[in-house]
XYZ file of C-alpha atoms in Angstrom:
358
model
C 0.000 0.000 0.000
C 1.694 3.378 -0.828
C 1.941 6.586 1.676
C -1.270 8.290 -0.493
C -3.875 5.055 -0.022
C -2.889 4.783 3.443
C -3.540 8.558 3.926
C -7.390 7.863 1.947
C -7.890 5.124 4.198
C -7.254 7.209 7.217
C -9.478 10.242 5.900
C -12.209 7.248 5.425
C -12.175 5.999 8.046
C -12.270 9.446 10.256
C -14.878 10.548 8.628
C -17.150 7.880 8.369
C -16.940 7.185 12.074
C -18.039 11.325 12.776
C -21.061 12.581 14.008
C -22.795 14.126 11.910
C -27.084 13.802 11.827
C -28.414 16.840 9.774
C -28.472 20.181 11.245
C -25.481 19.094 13.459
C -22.227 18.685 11.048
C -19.915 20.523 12.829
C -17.722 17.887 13.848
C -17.084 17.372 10.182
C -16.977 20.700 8.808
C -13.854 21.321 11.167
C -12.327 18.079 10.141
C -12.748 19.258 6.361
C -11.795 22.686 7.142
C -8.144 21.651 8.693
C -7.841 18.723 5.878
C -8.197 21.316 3.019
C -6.641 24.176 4.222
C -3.393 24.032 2.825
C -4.598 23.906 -0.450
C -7.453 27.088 -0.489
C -7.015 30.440 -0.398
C -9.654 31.167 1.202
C -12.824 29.738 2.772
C -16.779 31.034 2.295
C -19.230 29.990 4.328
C -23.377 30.182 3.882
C -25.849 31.289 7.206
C -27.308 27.573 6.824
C -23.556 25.783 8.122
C -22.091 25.082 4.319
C -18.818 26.177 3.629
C -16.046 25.833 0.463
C -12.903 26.281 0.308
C -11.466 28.377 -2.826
C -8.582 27.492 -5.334
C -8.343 30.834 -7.540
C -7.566 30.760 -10.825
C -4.405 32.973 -12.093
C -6.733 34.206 -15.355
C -8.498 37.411 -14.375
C -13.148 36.743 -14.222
C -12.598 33.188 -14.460
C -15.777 31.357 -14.613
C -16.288 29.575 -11.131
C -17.215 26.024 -10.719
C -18.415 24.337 -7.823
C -17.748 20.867 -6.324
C -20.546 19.949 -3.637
C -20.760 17.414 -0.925
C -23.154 17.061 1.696
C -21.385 16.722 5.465
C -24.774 15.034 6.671
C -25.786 11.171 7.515
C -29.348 9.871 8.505
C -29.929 9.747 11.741
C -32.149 10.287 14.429
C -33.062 13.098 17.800
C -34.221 12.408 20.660
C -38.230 13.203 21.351
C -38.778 11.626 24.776
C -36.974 10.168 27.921
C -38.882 8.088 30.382
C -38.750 7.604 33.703
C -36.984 4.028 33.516
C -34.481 5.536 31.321
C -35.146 4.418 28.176
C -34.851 7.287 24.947
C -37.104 7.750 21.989
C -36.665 9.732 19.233
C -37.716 10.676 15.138
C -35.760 9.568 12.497
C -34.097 12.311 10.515
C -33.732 11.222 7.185
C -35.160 8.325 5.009
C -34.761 5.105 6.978
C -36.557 2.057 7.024
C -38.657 1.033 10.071
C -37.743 -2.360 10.579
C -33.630 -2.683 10.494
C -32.684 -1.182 13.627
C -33.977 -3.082 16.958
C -30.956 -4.685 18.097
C -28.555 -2.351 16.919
C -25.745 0.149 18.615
C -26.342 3.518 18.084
C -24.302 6.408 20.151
C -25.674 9.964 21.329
C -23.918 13.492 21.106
C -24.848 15.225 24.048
C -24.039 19.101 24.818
C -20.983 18.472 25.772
C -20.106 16.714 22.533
C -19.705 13.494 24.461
C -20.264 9.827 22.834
C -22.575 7.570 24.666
C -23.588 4.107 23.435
C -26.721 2.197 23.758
C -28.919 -0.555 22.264
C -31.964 -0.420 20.524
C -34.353 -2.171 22.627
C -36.538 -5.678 20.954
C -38.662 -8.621 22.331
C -36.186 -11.580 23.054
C -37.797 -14.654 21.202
C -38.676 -16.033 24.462
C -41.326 -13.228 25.054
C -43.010 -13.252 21.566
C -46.601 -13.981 20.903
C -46.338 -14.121 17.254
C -48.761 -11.298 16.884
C -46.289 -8.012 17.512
C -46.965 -5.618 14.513
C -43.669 -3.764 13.246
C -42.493 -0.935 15.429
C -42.419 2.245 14.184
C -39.168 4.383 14.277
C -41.338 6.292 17.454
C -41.905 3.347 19.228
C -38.372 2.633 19.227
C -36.326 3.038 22.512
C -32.690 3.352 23.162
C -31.365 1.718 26.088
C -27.693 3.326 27.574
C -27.827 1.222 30.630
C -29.652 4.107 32.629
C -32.399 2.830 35.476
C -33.710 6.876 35.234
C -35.079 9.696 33.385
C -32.235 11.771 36.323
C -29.693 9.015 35.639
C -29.850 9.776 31.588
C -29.805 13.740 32.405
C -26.874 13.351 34.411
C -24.660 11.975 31.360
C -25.594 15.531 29.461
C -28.287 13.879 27.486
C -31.035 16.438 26.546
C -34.166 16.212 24.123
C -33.271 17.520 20.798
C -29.609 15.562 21.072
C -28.869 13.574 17.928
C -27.919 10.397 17.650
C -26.467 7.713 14.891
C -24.913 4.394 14.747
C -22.432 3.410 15.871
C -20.545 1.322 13.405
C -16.674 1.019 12.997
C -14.955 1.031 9.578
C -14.040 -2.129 8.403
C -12.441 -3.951 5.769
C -14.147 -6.940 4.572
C -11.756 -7.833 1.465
C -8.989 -6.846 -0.485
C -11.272 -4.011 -2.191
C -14.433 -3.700 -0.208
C -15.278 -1.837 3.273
C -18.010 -1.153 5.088
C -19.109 1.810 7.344
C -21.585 3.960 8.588
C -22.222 7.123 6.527
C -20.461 6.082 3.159
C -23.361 8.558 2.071
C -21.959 10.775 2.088
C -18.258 10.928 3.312
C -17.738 9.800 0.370
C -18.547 13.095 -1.062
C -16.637 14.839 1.759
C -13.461 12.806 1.161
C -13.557 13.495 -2.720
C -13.784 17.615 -1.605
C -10.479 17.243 0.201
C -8.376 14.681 -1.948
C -9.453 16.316 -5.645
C -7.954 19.734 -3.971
C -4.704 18.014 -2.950
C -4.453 16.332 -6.214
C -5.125 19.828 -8.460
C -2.378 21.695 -5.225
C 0.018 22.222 -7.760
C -2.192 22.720 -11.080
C -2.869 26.432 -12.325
C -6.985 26.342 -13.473
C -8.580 28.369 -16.249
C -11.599 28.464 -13.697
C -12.111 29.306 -9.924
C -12.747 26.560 -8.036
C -15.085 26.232 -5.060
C -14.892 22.877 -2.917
C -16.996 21.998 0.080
C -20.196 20.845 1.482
C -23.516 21.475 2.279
C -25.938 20.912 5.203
C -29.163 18.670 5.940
C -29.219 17.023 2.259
C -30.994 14.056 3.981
C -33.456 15.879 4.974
C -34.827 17.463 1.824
C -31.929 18.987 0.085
C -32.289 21.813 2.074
C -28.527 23.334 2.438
C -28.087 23.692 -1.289
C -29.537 26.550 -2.462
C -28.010 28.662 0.178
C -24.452 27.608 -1.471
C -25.317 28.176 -4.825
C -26.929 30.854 -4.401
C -23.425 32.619 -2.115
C -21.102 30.987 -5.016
C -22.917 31.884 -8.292
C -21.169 28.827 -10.157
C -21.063 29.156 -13.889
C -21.103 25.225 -13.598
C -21.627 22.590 -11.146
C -20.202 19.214 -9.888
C -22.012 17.148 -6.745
C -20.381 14.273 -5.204
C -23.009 11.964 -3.714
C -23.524 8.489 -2.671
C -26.342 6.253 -4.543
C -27.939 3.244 -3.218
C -26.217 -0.694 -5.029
C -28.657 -3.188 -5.900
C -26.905 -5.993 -6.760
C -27.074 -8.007 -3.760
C -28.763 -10.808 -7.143
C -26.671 -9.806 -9.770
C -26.749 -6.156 -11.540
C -30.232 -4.781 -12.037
C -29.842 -2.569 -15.035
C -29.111 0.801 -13.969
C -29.393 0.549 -10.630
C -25.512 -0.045 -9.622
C -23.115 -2.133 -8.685
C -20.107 -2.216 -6.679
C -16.487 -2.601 -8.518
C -18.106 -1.158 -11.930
C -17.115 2.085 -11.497
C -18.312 5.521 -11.389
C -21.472 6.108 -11.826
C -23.195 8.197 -14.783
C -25.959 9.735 -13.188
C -28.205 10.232 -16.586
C -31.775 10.624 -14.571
C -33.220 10.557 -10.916
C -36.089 11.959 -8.862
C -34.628 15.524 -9.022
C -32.856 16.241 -11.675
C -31.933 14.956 -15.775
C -28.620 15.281 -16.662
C -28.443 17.596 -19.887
C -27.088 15.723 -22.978
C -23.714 17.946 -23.317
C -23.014 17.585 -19.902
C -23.269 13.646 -20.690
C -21.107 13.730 -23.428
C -18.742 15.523 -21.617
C -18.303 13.173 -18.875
C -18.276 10.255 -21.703
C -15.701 11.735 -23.781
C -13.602 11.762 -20.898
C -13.860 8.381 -19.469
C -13.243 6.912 -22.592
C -9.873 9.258 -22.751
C -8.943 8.097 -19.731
C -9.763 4.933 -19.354
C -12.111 5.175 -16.552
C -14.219 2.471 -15.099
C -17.770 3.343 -15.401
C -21.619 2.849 -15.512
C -24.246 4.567 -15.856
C -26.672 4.650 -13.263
C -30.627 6.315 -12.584
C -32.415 6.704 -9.358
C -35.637 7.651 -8.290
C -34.099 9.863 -5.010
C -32.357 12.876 -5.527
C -29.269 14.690 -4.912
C -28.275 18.353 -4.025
C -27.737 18.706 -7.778
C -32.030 18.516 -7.764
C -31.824 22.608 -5.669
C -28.487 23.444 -7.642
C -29.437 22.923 -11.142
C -32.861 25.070 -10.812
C -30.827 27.849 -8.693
C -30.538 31.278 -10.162
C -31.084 31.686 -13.777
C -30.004 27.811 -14.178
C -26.984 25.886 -13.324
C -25.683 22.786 -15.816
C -24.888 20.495 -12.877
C -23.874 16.458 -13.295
C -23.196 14.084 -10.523
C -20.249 12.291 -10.307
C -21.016 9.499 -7.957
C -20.512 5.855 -6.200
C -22.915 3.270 -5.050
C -22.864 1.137 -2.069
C -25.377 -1.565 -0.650
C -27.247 -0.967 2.098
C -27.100 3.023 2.983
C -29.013 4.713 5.132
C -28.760 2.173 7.576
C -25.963 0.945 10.106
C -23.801 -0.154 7.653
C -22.644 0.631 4.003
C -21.042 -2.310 2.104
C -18.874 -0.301 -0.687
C -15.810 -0.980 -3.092
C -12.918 1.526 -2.885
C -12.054 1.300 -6.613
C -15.352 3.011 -7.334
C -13.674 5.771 -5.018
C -10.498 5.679 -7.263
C -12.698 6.121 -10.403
C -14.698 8.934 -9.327
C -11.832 10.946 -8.058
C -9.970 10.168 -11.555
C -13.211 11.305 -13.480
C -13.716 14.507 -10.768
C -10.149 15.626 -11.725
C -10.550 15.143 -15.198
C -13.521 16.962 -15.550
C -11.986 19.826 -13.770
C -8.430 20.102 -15.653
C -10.137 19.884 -18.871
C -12.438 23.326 -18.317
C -12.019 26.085 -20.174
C -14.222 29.359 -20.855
C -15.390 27.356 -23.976
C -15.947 24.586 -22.541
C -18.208 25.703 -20.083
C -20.127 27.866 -22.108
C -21.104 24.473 -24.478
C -22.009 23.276 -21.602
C -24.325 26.330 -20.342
C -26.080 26.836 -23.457
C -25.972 23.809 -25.854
């Protein structure tokens, strides 16, 4: 393994093991912040929590392109603690109902302290048979507390967030697994494609960085795009693998690639965007696929934002997001950070105009 995978594996693992439910990324803004410093000039930050770090251009109004992540993982807040000790909470963020009795899942509390606990279930012993499947609200968490005063006293409040607690793993020579692969992913890409352009001069400014509460609604993205005013747009996002039975058309799998985002709930890539992002991965080699989805991205607020923005994902899949674990394959990393830096060094005013207006 040489110096520059062992430093990806690092950044992987660091931030896939943060804390970071929506409307509470701080822990992983300030890991981004100090990762990508050295190669910014400057940082801008939106009233909504995103921030980018800029690489400026040496040509004079150079058109400004934007790379977005989101910092954000599903998770959940707490709603209720009762008098035995037990927490409840709401999900924040799309997650299934019926995949988490059982599990470990840790609490932030104010004092941006870790605690771990288990989600309660019936032991077989005490079934009927008849139980109907809990609801996310029905759900408790169980820290080992005997009191509603006994949970207070380890800083735990209501509105505290809370998310699994899952260590990064290697499960083969290629493939890993880990909580929030959607979207660390995105936030690792933001930091290595700057360290990988440190010593290139671009025809175009370049803003790199991440957005707020995309798993709840998209909802951080505007305010970026609408502080940057990016002539074009890039969004680095994690997509959902099914291929647990063999590939299922377009609907990923892991080890093929990048993906090729050409449609999902939010957004349709345009055709000279598409052709742009072809063109190069046949020049380069680059393993590939393309890929639809009926969710969305932050690309679904960025492309409507201001007068319009030609935006194109370049993206992974894994299996199983949005729950404890993510089961991905790092050479689909390796891909889209070849075909991120590609599309990048090969912008020029031309270019990006085409891909405005054609």
């Amino acid at each position: 393994m040489t110096i520059e995978e062992s430093k990806t594996l690092e950044r992987m693992e660091h931030l896939t093991e943060l804390h970071g439910a929506p409307g509470f990324e701080d822990d992983v803004k300030t890991y981004m912040k100090e990762q990508m410093t050295p190669y910014v000039d400057h940082f801008v930050d939106n009233k909504m929590g995103g921030f980018y770090g800029v690489k400026k251009s040496p040509k004079a109004n150079a058109k400004r392109v934007m790379i977005a992540a989101h910092m954000d993982e599903i998770g959940f807040m707490i709603t209720h603690i009762t008098d035995n000790g037990m927490i409840q909470f709401t999900n924040l963020g799309g997650v299934a109902n019926d995949i988490w009795q059982g599990q470990r899942l840790k609490v932030k509390n104010r004092k941006n302290e870790e605690i771990i606990g288990v989600v309660a279930n019936i032991p077989k012993h005490f079934r009927t048979g008849n139980e109907a499947a809990p609801q996310i609200k029905d759900l408790m968490l169980d820290i080992g507390a005997s009191s509603s005063e006994e949970v207070r006293q380890k800083g735990i409040e209501i509105g505290d967030t809370i998310v699994p607690a899952t260590p990064f793993t290697q499960l083969s020579e290629y493939r890993y697994s880990a909580k929030a692969w959607d979207n660390r992913y995105g936030c690792l890409i933001a930091i290595e494609i700057l360290e990988l352009l440190k010593d290139t001069e671009l025809e175009v400014d370049l803003y790199v960085g991440a957005n707020v509460q995309e798993e709840v609604g998209l909802r951080g993205a505007k305010a970026s795009a609408e502080l940057i005013q990016p002539d074009i747009a890039f969004v680095a996002d994690c997509s959902p693998a099914n291929d647990i039975k063999g590939k299922q058309q377009l609907s990923g799998a892991l080890g093929e690639g990048t993906l090729i985002r050409i449609k999902d709930g939010t957004m349709i890539l345009r055709p000279t965007f598409r052709d742009y992002l072809l063109n190069l991965v046949k020049q380069y080699d680059i393993p590939h696929q393309y890929y639809m989805s009926p969710g969305g991205t932050d690309g679904g607020e960025i492309h409507k934002a201001n007068d319009g923005i030609p935006t194109a994902v370049i993206g992974v899949c894994a299996r199983y997001i949005h729950s404890t674990d993510a089961v991905f394959d790092i050479r689909d990393y390796y891909a889209a950070r070849q075909l991120l830096k590609a599309s990048i060094t090969n912008l020029n005013e031309e270019q990006i105009q085409r891909l405005q207006y054609q």
